[in-house]
Short mmCIF file of C-alpha atoms in Angstrom, two decimals:
data_model
loop_
_atom_site.label_atom_id
_atom_site.label_comp_id
_atom_site.label_asym_id
_atom_site.label_seq_id
_atom_site.Cartn_x
_atom_site.Cartn_y
_atom_site.Cartn_z
CA MET A 72 46.65 0.27 46.64
CA ASN A 73 47.49 -0.02 43.02
CA LEU A 74 45.43 2.87 41.87
CA ASN A 75 47.92 5.57 41.98
CA LYS A 76 47.29 6.83 38.21
CA PHE A 77 43.55 7.05 39.06
CA ASN A 78 44.37 9.71 42.19
CA ASN A 79 41.52 12.28 42.58
CA GLN A 80 39.52 10.68 39.81
CA ILE A 81 35.92 9.59 39.86
CA LEU A 82 36.02 5.97 38.55
CA SER A 83 32.34 5.30 36.74
CA THR A 84 31.61 3.13 33.96
CA ASP A 85 31.26 6.20 31.54
CA PHE A 86 34.70 7.50 32.45
CA LEU A 87 36.56 3.95 32.50
CA LEU A 88 34.83 3.10 29.07
CA GLY A 89 36.08 6.60 27.65
CA THR A 90 38.80 8.74 28.61
CA GLY A 91 40.06 6.01 31.08
CA ILE A 92 39.92 3.04 28.59
CA ASN A 93 43.66 3.48 27.80
CA MET A 94 44.65 3.15 31.47
CA MET A 95 43.38 -0.47 31.83
CA TYR A 96 44.00 -3.91 30.65
CA LYS A 97 42.49 -7.28 30.03
CA LYS A 98 43.26 -9.79 32.56
CA GLU A 99 42.96 -13.39 31.89
CA ASN A 100 41.99 -16.34 34.37
CA PHE A 101 41.22 -13.91 37.28
CA ALA A 102 40.35 -15.66 40.36
CA VAL A 103 38.12 -13.53 43.08
CA ASP A 104 39.68 -12.46 46.26
CA ASN A 105 38.96 -10.14 49.39
CA ASN A 106 41.34 -7.33 47.34
CA ILE A 107 38.40 -6.66 44.90
CA ILE A 108 37.22 -2.95 45.75
CA ALA A 109 34.47 -3.09 43.18
CA LEU A 110 32.86 -4.68 40.19
CA LEU A 111 31.39 -2.83 37.32
CA ASP A 112 28.97 -4.59 35.14
CA ILE A 113 29.39 -3.67 31.45
CA SER A 114 27.76 -6.92 29.97
CA SER A 115 25.16 -4.60 27.99
CA LYS A 116 27.41 -1.68 26.76
CA GLN A 117 29.15 -1.20 23.81
CA ARG A 118 33.12 -0.65 24.27
CA ILE A 119 36.40 -1.14 22.36
CA ILE A 120 37.73 -3.83 24.59
CA THR A 121 35.84 -7.23 24.80
CA GLY A 122 34.70 -8.33 28.50
CA ASN A 123 31.71 -8.23 30.46
CA SER A 124 33.00 -6.51 33.80
CA ILE A 125 35.54 -4.15 35.11
CA VAL A 126 37.21 -5.16 37.85
CA ILE A 127 38.79 -2.55 40.58
CA HIS A 128 41.32 -4.20 42.54
CA ASP A 129 43.61 -3.14 45.49
CA GLU A 130 46.51 -5.25 44.08
CA PHE A 131 46.12 -5.24 40.38
CA GLY A 132 44.56 -2.03 39.53
CA VAL A 133 41.63 -1.75 36.88
CA PHE A 134 41.08 -4.08 34.46
CA PHE A 135 38.52 -6.17 32.01
CA VAL A 136 37.61 -9.69 32.59
CA ASP A 137 35.26 -12.00 30.29
CA LYS A 138 33.08 -12.98 33.45
CA THR A 139 30.02 -11.16 34.25
CA THR A 140 29.75 -9.45 37.86
CA LYS A 141 27.27 -12.40 38.75
CA GLN A 142 29.85 -15.27 37.68
CA LEU A 143 32.38 -13.64 39.61
CA MET A 144 30.35 -13.10 42.87
CA ASN A 145 29.19 -16.74 42.76
CA GLU A 146 32.74 -17.80 42.92
CA PHE A 147 33.36 -16.57 46.24
CA HIS A 148 32.40 -19.79 47.73
CA LYS A 149 35.63 -20.86 46.49
CA VAL A 150 37.48 -18.24 48.72
CA ASN A 151 35.59 -18.57 51.81
CA TYR A 152 33.44 -21.75 51.42
CA ALA A 153 30.32 -20.46 52.29
CA GLY A 154 29.96 -17.81 49.89
CA PHE A 155 26.22 -16.42 50.17
CA MET A 156 24.84 -19.19 52.31
CA LEU A 157 25.39 -17.17 55.60
CA THR A 158 24.01 -13.99 54.48
CA LYS A 159 20.97 -15.76 53.15
CA PHE A 160 20.24 -17.23 56.56
CA MET A 161 20.99 -13.79 58.36
CA ALA A 162 18.89 -11.83 55.70
CA GLU A 163 15.80 -14.38 56.11
CA ALA A 164 16.26 -13.62 60.10
CA TYR A 165 16.34 -9.83 59.30
CA HIS A 166 13.52 -10.06 56.92
CA MET A 167 15.78 -8.86 53.93
CA LYS A 168 14.10 -9.65 50.78
CA ARG A 169 16.05 -7.76 48.04
CA ASN A 170 19.73 -6.75 47.57
CA ILE A 171 21.19 -9.73 49.37
CA PRO A 172 25.05 -8.79 49.84
CA MET A 173 27.81 -11.27 50.34
CA VAL A 174 28.97 -11.05 53.98
CA PHE A 175 31.75 -13.13 55.63
CA GLY A 176 32.80 -11.73 58.71
CA SER A 177 34.36 -8.48 58.17
CA VAL A 178 34.53 -8.89 54.24
CA SER A 179 31.28 -7.24 53.05
CA TYR A 180 30.38 -6.86 49.18
CA MET A 181 27.00 -4.89 48.39
CA PRO A 182 25.05 -5.08 45.33
CA MET A 183 23.53 -1.73 43.69
CA SER A 184 20.32 -3.48 42.71
CA GLY A 185 18.53 -6.50 43.84
CA GLY A 186 17.84 -8.78 40.93
CA SER A 187 19.66 -11.87 41.79
CA ARG A 188 19.23 -13.39 38.27
CA ASN A 189 20.77 -10.37 36.81
CA CYS A 190 24.17 -8.57 36.65
CA THR A 191 24.75 -5.53 38.54
CA ASP A 192 27.46 -3.38 40.05
CA TRP A 193 29.11 -4.40 43.39
CA ILE A 194 30.90 -2.52 46.06
CA GLY A 195 33.36 -3.85 48.92
CA ILE A 196 32.27 -2.05 51.84
CA HIS A 197 35.19 -3.11 53.82
CA ARG A 198 37.22 -1.21 51.11
CA ILE A 199 35.77 2.19 51.34
CA LEU A 200 36.22 5.26 53.68
CA ASP A 201 32.92 6.83 53.24
CA CYS A 202 29.90 6.94 51.04
CA GLN A 203 27.56 9.47 49.47
CA GLN A 204 24.38 9.37 47.53
CA VAL A 205 23.74 11.93 44.70
CA GLY A 206 20.38 11.23 43.24
CA MET A 207 20.31 8.00 41.64
CA ARG A 208 23.98 7.65 41.79
CA ALA A 209 26.27 6.52 44.57
CA ARG A 210 29.94 7.60 45.38
CA PHE A 211 32.41 5.44 47.57
CA LYS A 212 35.55 7.36 48.55
CA LEU A 213 38.65 5.27 48.39
CA GLU A 214 42.20 5.95 49.44
CA TYR A 215 44.36 8.21 47.39
CA ASN A 216 41.08 10.43 47.10
CA SER A 217 39.83 8.32 44.40
CA VAL A 218 35.92 7.65 44.27
CA VAL A 219 34.01 4.88 42.60
CA GLU A 220 30.74 6.10 41.24
CA MET A 221 27.95 3.67 40.38
CA ASP A 222 24.40 3.72 39.44
CA PHE A 223 22.07 3.39 42.54
CA PRO A 224 18.56 3.07 40.93
CA ARG A 225 16.42 2.47 44.05
CA GLY A 226 16.55 2.93 47.73
CA ASN A 227 18.63 4.69 50.52
CA LEU A 228 22.45 4.30 50.20
CA ASN A 229 22.94 5.01 54.12
CA ASP A 230 20.26 2.34 54.99
CA ARG A 231 21.82 -0.23 52.37
CA VAL A 232 25.02 0.31 53.82
CA HIS A 233 23.77 0.19 57.28
CA ASP A 234 22.00 -3.47 56.64
CA VAL A 235 25.26 -4.68 55.33
CA CYS A 236 27.43 -3.56 58.28
CA VAL A 237 24.85 -5.05 60.98
CA ILE A 238 25.13 -8.49 59.25
CA SER A 239 28.71 -8.13 59.36
CA GLU A 240 29.02 -6.83 62.83
CA ALA A 241 26.71 -9.68 64.01
CA GLN A 242 28.72 -12.46 62.34
CA VAL A 243 32.20 -10.82 63.80
CA LYS A 244 30.55 -10.65 67.27
CA ALA A 245 29.32 -14.48 66.97
CA ILE A 246 32.76 -15.52 65.87
CA ARG A 247 34.50 -13.68 68.73
CA VAL A 248 32.11 -15.50 71.36
CA TRP A 249 32.72 -18.85 69.75
CA MET A 250 36.51 -18.36 69.57
CA LEU A 251 36.68 -17.36 73.25
CA ARG A 252 35.25 -20.94 73.65
CA ALA A 253 38.44 -22.09 72.04
CA ASN A 254 40.83 -19.74 74.19
CA LEU A 255 41.51 -17.84 70.70
CA GLU A 256 41.32 -14.30 69.80
CA VAL A 257 39.57 -12.73 66.58
CA ARG A 258 41.57 -9.57 65.24
CA VAL A 259 39.20 -7.88 62.80
CA CYS A 260 40.85 -5.99 59.76
CA SER A 261 38.39 -4.05 58.35
CA ASN A 262 36.68 -0.64 57.64
CA VAL A 263 33.52 -1.94 58.30
CA THR A 264 33.08 -1.44 62.06
CA GLN A 265 34.86 2.12 61.83
CA PHE A 266 32.55 3.16 58.98
CA LEU A 267 29.38 1.88 60.83
CA ASN A 268 30.62 3.65 64.14
CA ASP A 269 31.43 6.96 62.36
CA ARG A 270 27.69 7.59 61.46
CA LYS A 271 25.01 8.58 64.12
CA VAL A 272 23.88 6.32 66.92
CA CYS A 273 21.50 3.57 65.63
CA GLY A 274 18.37 2.93 67.39
CA CYS A 275 17.15 0.10 64.93
CA MET A 276 16.02 -3.38 66.59
CA PHE A 277 18.75 -5.23 64.71
CA HIS A 278 21.80 -3.62 66.72
CA ASP A 279 20.50 -5.39 69.84
CA ALA A 280 20.19 -8.60 67.86
CA PRO A 281 23.84 -9.71 67.59
CA PRO A 282 24.49 -12.46 70.11
CA LYS A 283 26.55 -11.64 73.16
CA GLU A 284 26.59 -15.15 75.14
CA TRP A 285 27.39 -18.45 74.28
CA SER A 286 23.69 -19.62 74.74
CA GLU A 287 22.65 -17.20 71.98
CA ILE A 288 25.37 -18.60 69.72
CA HIS A 289 24.31 -22.19 70.25
CA ILE A 290 20.58 -20.95 69.25
CA ARG A 291 21.82 -19.37 66.12
CA LEU A 292 23.88 -22.69 65.19
CA ASP A 293 20.90 -24.57 65.64
CA GLN A 294 18.97 -22.23 63.50
CA LEU A 295 21.60 -22.35 60.89
CA ARG A 296 21.48 -26.38 60.91
CA ASN A 297 17.73 -26.27 60.45
CA PHE A 298 17.71 -23.48 57.94
CA LEU A 299 20.26 -25.73 55.77
CA LEU A 300 18.10 -28.91 56.41
CA GLU A 301 14.69 -27.01 55.37
CA VAL A 302 16.41 -26.02 52.19
CA MET A 303 17.68 -29.50 51.48
CA THR A 304 14.40 -31.42 52.02
CA ARG A 305 12.15 -28.68 50.75
CA ASN A 306 9.26 -30.12 48.58
CA GLU A 307 10.26 -33.78 49.58
CA ILE A 308 7.72 -36.40 50.93
CA GLU A 309 7.84 -36.50 54.78
CA SER A 310 10.42 -33.63 54.95
CA LYS A 311 9.77 -32.90 58.51
CA GLN A 312 10.38 -36.57 59.54
CA THR A 313 13.74 -36.46 57.46
CA ARG A 314 14.89 -33.20 59.22
CA ILE A 315 14.17 -34.92 62.63
CA VAL A 316 16.26 -37.81 61.52
CA TYR A 317 19.20 -35.67 60.12
CA VAL A 318 19.22 -33.63 63.53
CA GLN A 319 19.50 -36.46 65.43
CA LYS A 320 22.36 -37.96 63.40
CA THR A 321 24.24 -34.67 63.61
CA MET A 322 23.49 -34.63 67.67
CA ARG A 323 25.44 -38.16 67.69
CA LEU A 324 28.61 -36.43 66.02
CA LYS A 325 28.93 -34.23 69.03
CA LEU A 326 28.93 -37.24 71.33
CA LEU A 327 31.59 -40.05 71.80
CA CYS A 328 29.03 -42.68 70.74
#
């Protein structure tokens, strides 16, 4: 982690735009990747250096970029192809209406507030060691005793992190079952599972929901297909009949003829 100069420091927006501003730099043409630890929204704050976001990165350290946090998160589909699509599908199944994260396997980014049309701070759950809520602030412990602190205006932090981890855990389990069918093995490189297991035993209904058998995976894949078709045909004339035709066509792709 390239954050050695921030050892034992609480990395907050106020600190980085104040005392820590000379410890940062401006990075041009930054492309998002899974080494992002956190994104801090500064689009509405006054500062000396121009930019709309502060990126805390495992390799490049802490720097400014011109893009907003919303623009940066929307670029993740270039990294994993799915972007928010899988999470939106699972969030609907789990009745999550706000604070939709971006989860792709063991890579999980959680927003501090839920307005999808607005910019907010984001934290990489797979990059943290622990978290603590202090009033309306959230603190996330990193390696080298560094801490990222963000505004957390609403909700319970442990519950929010729990929901993100459930989605990640469900995706990883589903991928593992699928890969077993192909005689492959999935190795999870993430803090998410350990972070989740370190907490008290959870009795929520969602922890029994992740698929464990191939038949359950098959059903979920059909549900994902139907979810995508419903989105694509929404508000169209005879949308139901159109979806039936598309389902039949995709079924033919699975067969020799």
